[in-house]
Structure formats: C-alpha cells, structure tokens
XYZ file of C-alpha atoms in Angstrom:
391
model
C -0.033 0.428 0.167
C 0.826 3.203 -0.303
C 0.060 4.415 3.166
C 2.804 5.267 5.454
C 2.192 2.469 8.869
C 4.920 4.308 10.680
C 3.296 8.046 11.158
C 2.600 8.570 14.798
C 3.262 12.565 14.584
C 2.153 15.348 12.217
C 4.447 15.933 9.444
C 5.300 19.043 9.851
C 6.489 18.460 13.679
C 8.206 15.258 12.306
C 10.007 17.161 9.399
C 11.782 20.002 11.935
C 12.547 17.555 14.213
C 14.564 15.235 10.807
C 16.093 18.475 9.392
C 17.609 19.406 12.498
C 19.111 17.020 12.412
C 20.899 17.057 9.371
C 21.370 21.242 9.587
C 24.460 21.420 7.330
C 26.526 23.567 9.729
C 29.147 25.250 6.971
C 30.112 23.311 4.846
C 33.666 23.920 4.411
C 33.837 22.973 8.669
C 34.202 19.506 7.465
C 38.312 18.284 8.970
C 40.224 17.357 5.647
C 42.920 14.798 6.357
C 43.595 13.601 3.295
C 46.490 14.524 1.341
C 44.479 14.919 -2.771
C 41.979 16.039 -4.252
C 40.537 12.706 -6.747
C 42.095 10.017 -5.335
C 41.057 6.471 -6.732
C 39.183 5.087 -4.473
C 38.459 1.154 -3.082
C 35.811 0.965 -1.103
C 35.972 -3.564 0.778
C 32.866 -3.677 1.811
C 32.850 -6.599 4.389
C 30.556 -9.634 4.697
C 28.928 -9.635 8.348
C 31.873 -8.149 9.742
C 30.866 -6.873 13.792
C 33.424 -5.127 16.172
C 32.565 -8.227 18.662
C 35.790 -9.345 16.199
C 38.029 -6.182 15.749
C 39.600 -5.948 18.970
C 40.123 -1.886 18.959
C 36.135 -1.934 19.488
C 36.101 -3.990 22.080
C 35.383 -7.329 20.034
C 37.664 -10.801 20.344
C 41.282 -10.778 19.903
C 43.776 -12.652 17.308
C 41.203 -12.749 14.997
C 41.818 -9.240 12.846
C 45.579 -9.077 12.952
C 45.793 -7.375 9.851
C 42.666 -4.783 10.241
C 44.111 -4.391 13.947
C 47.609 -3.591 11.883
C 45.254 -0.995 9.092
C 43.763 0.828 12.129
C 47.147 1.371 13.385
C 48.192 3.123 10.702
C 44.786 4.636 9.403
C 41.799 6.143 10.373
C 39.384 4.522 12.936
C 35.838 5.447 13.191
C 34.969 4.127 16.667
C 30.784 3.982 17.015
C 29.510 3.395 13.604
C 26.660 1.321 13.588
C 25.015 -0.310 10.341
C 22.104 1.066 8.951
C 19.549 -2.880 8.338
C 20.489 -6.751 9.158
C 21.272 -7.990 5.257
C 23.902 -6.760 2.483
C 21.662 -5.298 0.121
C 19.931 -3.270 3.149
C 24.310 -2.515 3.641
C 25.595 -1.429 0.398
C 22.248 0.995 -0.507
C 23.144 2.191 2.813
C 26.687 3.474 1.983
C 26.633 3.913 -1.951
C 23.024 6.206 -1.136
C 23.803 7.546 2.745
C 19.480 5.639 2.905
C 18.699 4.555 5.434
C 17.061 1.041 5.551
C 14.058 -0.023 5.868
C 12.151 -2.499 8.395
C 9.836 -5.677 6.631
C 11.235 -4.275 2.808
C 14.299 -3.252 1.347
C 14.363 -0.530 -1.409
C 16.259 -3.146 -3.888
C 13.397 -5.143 -4.092
C 11.311 -1.719 -5.919
C 13.383 -1.695 -9.455
C 11.158 2.166 -9.904
C 12.617 2.963 -6.712
C 15.881 1.810 -7.059
C 15.960 4.369 -10.503
C 15.120 7.324 -8.121
C 18.594 6.931 -5.260
C 21.692 8.836 -5.390
C 24.656 7.153 -5.579
C 28.612 8.282 -5.099
C 29.417 5.784 -7.788
C 27.256 8.189 -10.048
C 28.626 11.211 -8.672
C 32.154 9.968 -8.909
C 30.944 9.107 -12.541
C 30.677 12.077 -13.551
C 34.154 13.719 -11.933
C 36.025 11.011 -14.732
C 36.281 8.096 -12.063
C 36.786 4.887 -14.058
C 34.190 2.470 -11.867
C 34.438 -1.244 -11.338
C 32.436 -3.387 -9.176
C 33.840 -6.945 -8.115
C 31.834 -9.935 -6.055
C 32.434 -13.414 -5.998
C 28.734 -14.488 -5.882
C 25.495 -14.841 -7.983
C 24.780 -11.044 -9.034
C 21.254 -11.975 -8.858
C 21.309 -12.318 -4.820
C 20.091 -9.458 -3.809
C 20.024 -7.212 -6.663
C 23.460 -7.258 -7.036
C 23.192 -7.160 -10.478
C 20.639 -3.979 -10.672
C 21.954 -2.276 -8.290
C 25.957 -2.189 -10.146
C 24.313 -0.796 -13.577
C 21.919 1.136 -12.140
C 24.966 2.644 -9.759
C 26.774 3.342 -13.066
C 29.469 0.645 -12.741
C 31.346 0.248 -16.122
C 32.826 -3.219 -14.859
C 30.273 -5.069 -13.260
C 32.683 -8.550 -12.114
C 30.653 -12.108 -10.313
C 30.547 -15.892 -10.030
C 30.391 -15.984 -13.675
C 33.313 -14.148 -14.048
C 35.876 -16.584 -12.256
C 36.178 -19.894 -14.166
C 36.588 -22.307 -11.295
C 33.324 -21.355 -10.122
C 32.556 -25.251 -9.848
C 35.069 -25.737 -7.299
C 34.046 -22.753 -4.979
C 31.192 -22.748 -1.558
C 27.987 -22.534 -1.414
C 28.393 -18.630 -1.928
C 30.407 -18.417 -5.065
C 34.663 -17.282 -5.155
C 36.029 -16.757 -1.917
C 37.407 -13.923 -0.083
C 41.316 -14.794 -1.304
C 40.254 -16.063 -5.278
C 38.139 -11.874 -5.407
C 40.917 -10.256 -4.593
C 43.629 -11.633 -6.674
C 41.393 -11.599 -9.198
C 40.737 -7.601 -8.260
C 45.007 -7.602 -8.160
C 44.837 -8.695 -11.400
C 43.149 -7.295 -13.568
C 43.269 -3.521 -12.308
C 46.861 -3.235 -13.078
C 47.209 -0.664 -15.501
C 43.537 0.673 -14.726
C 42.569 4.484 -16.238
C 42.853 6.854 -13.020
C 41.101 8.318 -10.818
C 39.327 4.865 -10.464
C 36.479 3.750 -7.814
C 35.838 0.523 -7.098
C 33.080 -1.830 -4.405
C 34.776 -4.888 -3.403
C 31.863 -7.231 -1.542
C 33.818 -9.652 0.196
C 31.567 -13.528 1.637
C 33.361 -15.795 3.259
C 33.136 -14.883 6.575
C 28.564 -15.463 5.378
C 27.498 -18.997 6.999
C 28.299 -22.240 6.519
C 31.554 -20.572 6.937
C 33.953 -22.533 4.759
C 37.124 -21.371 4.322
C 39.755 -22.771 1.758
C 42.509 -22.977 4.930
C 43.883 -24.322 7.427
C 41.676 -24.295 10.418
C 43.494 -21.623 12.734
C 40.443 -20.175 15.405
C 39.679 -24.138 16.709
C 36.268 -24.960 17.451
C 32.717 -26.955 16.737
C 30.699 -23.823 17.808
C 29.454 -22.049 15.058
C 31.270 -19.128 17.307
C 34.301 -20.559 16.679
C 33.140 -21.765 13.292
C 32.216 -17.279 13.043
C 35.930 -16.411 13.939
C 37.962 -18.513 11.658
C 35.738 -17.605 8.321
C 36.839 -13.349 9.320
C 39.783 -14.753 9.703
C 40.266 -16.280 7.146
C 38.842 -12.759 5.127
C 41.229 -11.032 7.651
C 44.639 -12.947 5.724
C 43.139 -12.302 2.796
C 42.876 -8.892 3.157
C 46.484 -8.381 4.419
C 47.538 -10.830 1.791
C 46.257 -8.757 -1.412
C 47.752 -5.114 0.945
C 50.898 -6.665 0.357
C 49.858 -7.625 -3.328
C 49.080 -3.953 -4.851
C 51.325 -2.173 -2.779
C 53.494 -2.260 -5.279
C 51.416 -0.268 -7.981
C 51.643 2.464 -9.577
C 48.747 3.293 -8.572
C 48.770 1.953 -4.992
C 50.187 5.764 -3.514
C 46.863 7.475 -5.223
C 44.556 5.151 -3.765
C 42.376 5.493 -0.052
C 40.825 2.465 1.029
C 37.945 2.270 2.775
C 37.131 -0.666 5.148
C 33.617 -1.361 6.589
C 30.735 -3.818 6.990
C 27.702 -4.618 4.988
C 25.879 -5.336 8.953
C 26.730 -6.810 11.836
C 25.861 -10.646 12.809
C 24.625 -11.939 16.573
C 28.425 -14.078 16.946
C 30.748 -14.196 18.374
C 28.758 -12.996 21.550
C 25.023 -13.802 20.772
C 23.953 -10.756 20.472
C 20.152 -10.434 20.572
C 18.610 -9.523 17.455
C 17.732 -6.074 18.212
C 20.688 -5.099 20.289
C 22.766 -1.985 19.464
C 26.348 -4.461 19.555
C 24.823 -6.217 16.708
C 25.000 -3.267 14.440
C 28.281 -1.838 15.787
C 30.743 -2.318 13.263
C 34.089 -0.895 11.540
C 34.444 1.726 9.464
C 37.674 2.605 8.370
C 40.120 4.602 6.526
C 44.215 4.206 5.221
C 46.198 4.539 2.313
C 49.217 6.851 1.457
C 46.748 9.796 0.221
C 45.996 10.232 4.294
C 48.478 13.389 5.992
C 50.439 12.067 8.169
C 48.849 13.347 11.378
C 45.851 10.613 10.523
C 47.834 7.751 10.712
C 46.439 6.486 14.271
C 43.637 8.569 14.519
C 40.796 7.282 16.244
C 37.656 9.545 15.432
C 34.499 9.166 18.569
C 31.494 10.042 17.826
C 27.999 7.808 17.169
C 27.620 7.515 13.827
C 25.396 5.368 10.782
C 26.871 3.743 8.038
C 24.618 5.800 6.037
C 27.447 8.872 6.587
C 29.764 7.300 4.916
C 28.233 8.911 1.744
C 28.558 12.711 2.723
C 32.362 12.145 4.848
C 33.079 10.758 1.166
C 31.964 13.254 -1.153
C 32.970 16.395 0.782
C 36.814 14.919 1.232
C 36.694 14.930 -2.303
C 34.877 18.682 -1.922
C 32.809 17.930 -4.112
C 28.860 19.300 -3.222
C 26.451 17.343 -4.014
C 22.601 17.720 -1.603
C 21.245 14.725 -3.221
C 22.768 12.688 0.184
C 19.803 13.624 2.235
C 20.249 10.678 4.988
C 23.904 11.037 5.130
C 26.240 13.120 7.665
C 29.317 13.841 7.487
C 31.550 12.194 9.975
C 34.228 14.471 9.879
C 32.431 17.669 10.822
C 32.877 18.363 13.654
C 29.436 20.036 13.994
C 27.427 17.339 12.922
C 24.817 15.652 15.540
C 26.014 12.507 16.575
C 23.151 9.856 16.471
C 22.593 5.998 14.533
C 19.518 5.145 13.317
C 18.610 1.427 12.634
C 15.631 -1.139 11.394
C 15.011 -4.798 12.878
C 12.277 -7.087 11.685
C 9.379 -4.431 12.715
C 11.226 -1.567 14.790
C 13.974 0.978 14.962
C 16.963 1.682 17.316
C 17.788 5.191 18.076
C 21.229 5.541 19.698
C 22.791 8.682 20.721
C 26.243 9.693 22.798
C 23.069 9.876 26.324
C 20.716 7.477 24.894
C 19.970 4.338 23.718
C 15.789 3.520 22.179
C 14.696 -0.195 20.601
C 11.124 0.491 19.531
C 8.867 -2.372 19.330
C 6.185 -1.748 16.336
C 4.060 -4.054 15.904
C 3.507 -3.688 20.555
C 4.219 -0.107 20.233
C 6.929 0.606 22.827
C 9.315 0.558 24.132
C 11.545 -3.015 24.364
C 14.104 -3.537 27.439
C 17.915 -3.159 26.049
C 19.911 -6.302 26.847
C 22.520 -6.454 29.527
C 21.624 -2.346 30.235
C 19.302 -0.732 33.642
C 16.366 0.128 31.427
C 15.913 3.752 33.088
C 12.738 6.370 31.966
C 13.866 6.576 28.143
C 13.044 10.996 27.741
C 10.549 11.504 25.463
C 12.469 13.250 23.328
C 14.678 10.470 22.060
C 11.468 8.236 21.846
C 9.632 11.746 19.615
C 13.077 11.610 17.782
C 13.238 8.334 17.125
C 9.736 8.511 15.755
C 9.497 11.470 13.433
C 13.034 9.207 11.971
C 10.749 6.395 10.892
C 8.514 8.420 9.799
C 10.213 10.524 7.299
C 12.352 7.159 6.226
C 9.183 5.743 5.390
C 7.598 9.083 3.915
C 10.439 8.809 2.182
C 11.379 5.518 0.136
C 7.078 5.055 -0.271
C 7.914 8.712 -2.339
C 10.996 7.351 -4.392
C-alpha cells in the first residue's frame, strides 16, 4: 500500500525534527584528512564484520591481525552502526546513504532504485572509472541491478571466475576474489572507484584454509572465517603496494552489517549493529595515521563523509552526515524486523512497532527514556518511510 504505517506525528513536526539532525553546518568546516583531491577509492564491504571480532572496538583479540595493523596506519571511527541486517540494505546505506527500512528493502522495487543517488554516479561525472567486484551470483540481493543503476563500468560476479564450481555456496572465496581484482587492475584508468564485496564470513563459514581458530561452536567457525577474510586482506594489500596507483589510493573498509556471533547478540541490541569503519592509504595526511574518531554515527554517513573529503558538493544525499564535520549531530538509527533502534551519545532506545512500545535493552539498566528521544526516533522512522514511499 502507499500509506505510511509509521505515522506517529504531524508531518510538519516530523520534518522539522529530522531537518535539524542533518543541519549542514558551514559546509567547509569538515576536517580534511587527505593530501589530494581526486584519489582512487577502493571500497571494501566486509560481510557480517561485527565490531565483536575487532579488538580495537572491544571485540575478541587475534581474529583480525591485519585489520589491527590498518587501524594503526589509518583512521578508525569507533562508534559506527549499520543501518540494517542484510547485505542489500548495507550496499544501499553505503553507496546511496539511504537508511534500511523495516520489513522491506528498496532493492526489490526497481522503480524506486532508479531514484536513489549513488556515490559511484557522482564520481562518474568526475571522470572516475567504476568497477564492482563480487565473488557470488550477481542476482543475489539484486546486486546486478544495483551495480548497473549505480553506474559501474565493469561488473564482476561468479560467472567471471573460470573455476566457479570449486567454490563454496557463496561463490568465489575472498582470497580468489581479491586475487582476481589485483590481476585485472594492473594499469586501470585513473582516477577509479572500486567497490568490492566479500562473502567468506557468511554462513556456512567454510574457508579454504587450515583451521586457525579451533572449535565446533558457530562462534568459533565464524571467527575462523573472519580470520580468513582478514588474511586475504593482508595478502591483497601486500600485492597492491607494488602497483603504480597505490600511492594515490584511499581505502575504505566497512561492514555491510553486524552479526549475532560470536557473542550471541540479541536481534535488536545495539552491539549487534556495531561495525568497523576504517580509512587508510598513502593519501592520508600524516597526522591522521593511527587516529581514532569517536562519536556515534551511521553507515549512511559514509557517503557525505567521502564526498566532502573530495570537496564535491552534492545535496542528493539527504540522509547522510559528514563524520568529519565537528558540528554534526551524533546519532545512529537502525531497523530490525518491525521496529527501530535510536542511538545518541546519551540514549539507547529500541521501539517495537507491532507492540507500539519501547523494548528493554540487553545488559543495560532500563531507565526512563526521555520522551524527546522516543519522539525523535519516531519522527525519523516516519520521515524515512515517507521518503521510501515517494521514491
């Protein structure tokens, strides 16, 4: 139907509240962390990579030694939350800066997909050459429609791997995927924008590597698969260090969503959505290497953050805040089955739309939530769904 089932407030009031959250304070007050304006960008979207496997984010140690090394060389945003729980929601949140919706996904409505902005389309206008790499079946999650619509010049999927039959359920493993990328991006046109989607850390967690993290529990198997992805990343970076384009390249490492494993997180608790976001590469100014940037933010904020670093003014990414703008309002919104989470520096609020009530938060004292937090969260849900219906 075309009616907004998340109508809680008068539209004018909801609009006012949400506009305030995205009040773009002095556009040039963003902290510039790059030493060049048109770097190549390699964006690596990590499957299910929860903060719980990254030691620097309070996760288990020894699972991701290469990512730890990158954190020491790059910029780590410590309080970033995914928008939803599925890969297709993650891609849209990252490439379009558009938040996940409960109970549906915009990728299954091609006519709406047409109206989303995409970072890759913006970069194409700036003469970037765009490549999209995924080891699996491109029909999954409508990746092919997304990549095509998002303006990728080359789109690689399972059919492009000659030994496809040897891989697991999800297609080419991460090491094979990254090796293919290295082989094909020998002398690409510059500047380029590449979007790489990993999949080895997805269930059933079968990876072509002797077991490093032993154990039969799902948590141990998951960590072992994450270790494999991390190891593949390490090899990949050693391989690309020798390419001519390496010194002009910004790497963006971020998860598509979190996971309940390895700590058996509840489906709606904030930690289930806490993900890493790391920027690294020779294009970072020296004083930002090893820097950790706190402040709650969302996966949807990556788009505005990147474009502002390139000093590209684009107003289409209305749901995206610049994480490097000290004046932004720090918050994150995420959706689960039929409800939302609303996080600010002081509040954590979970709202179940079916029961029309606030839910308790695991491992936290449930104190009386300020009404303003509940109202803002509801206004956000309402405005988001109304935007979704209008697309």
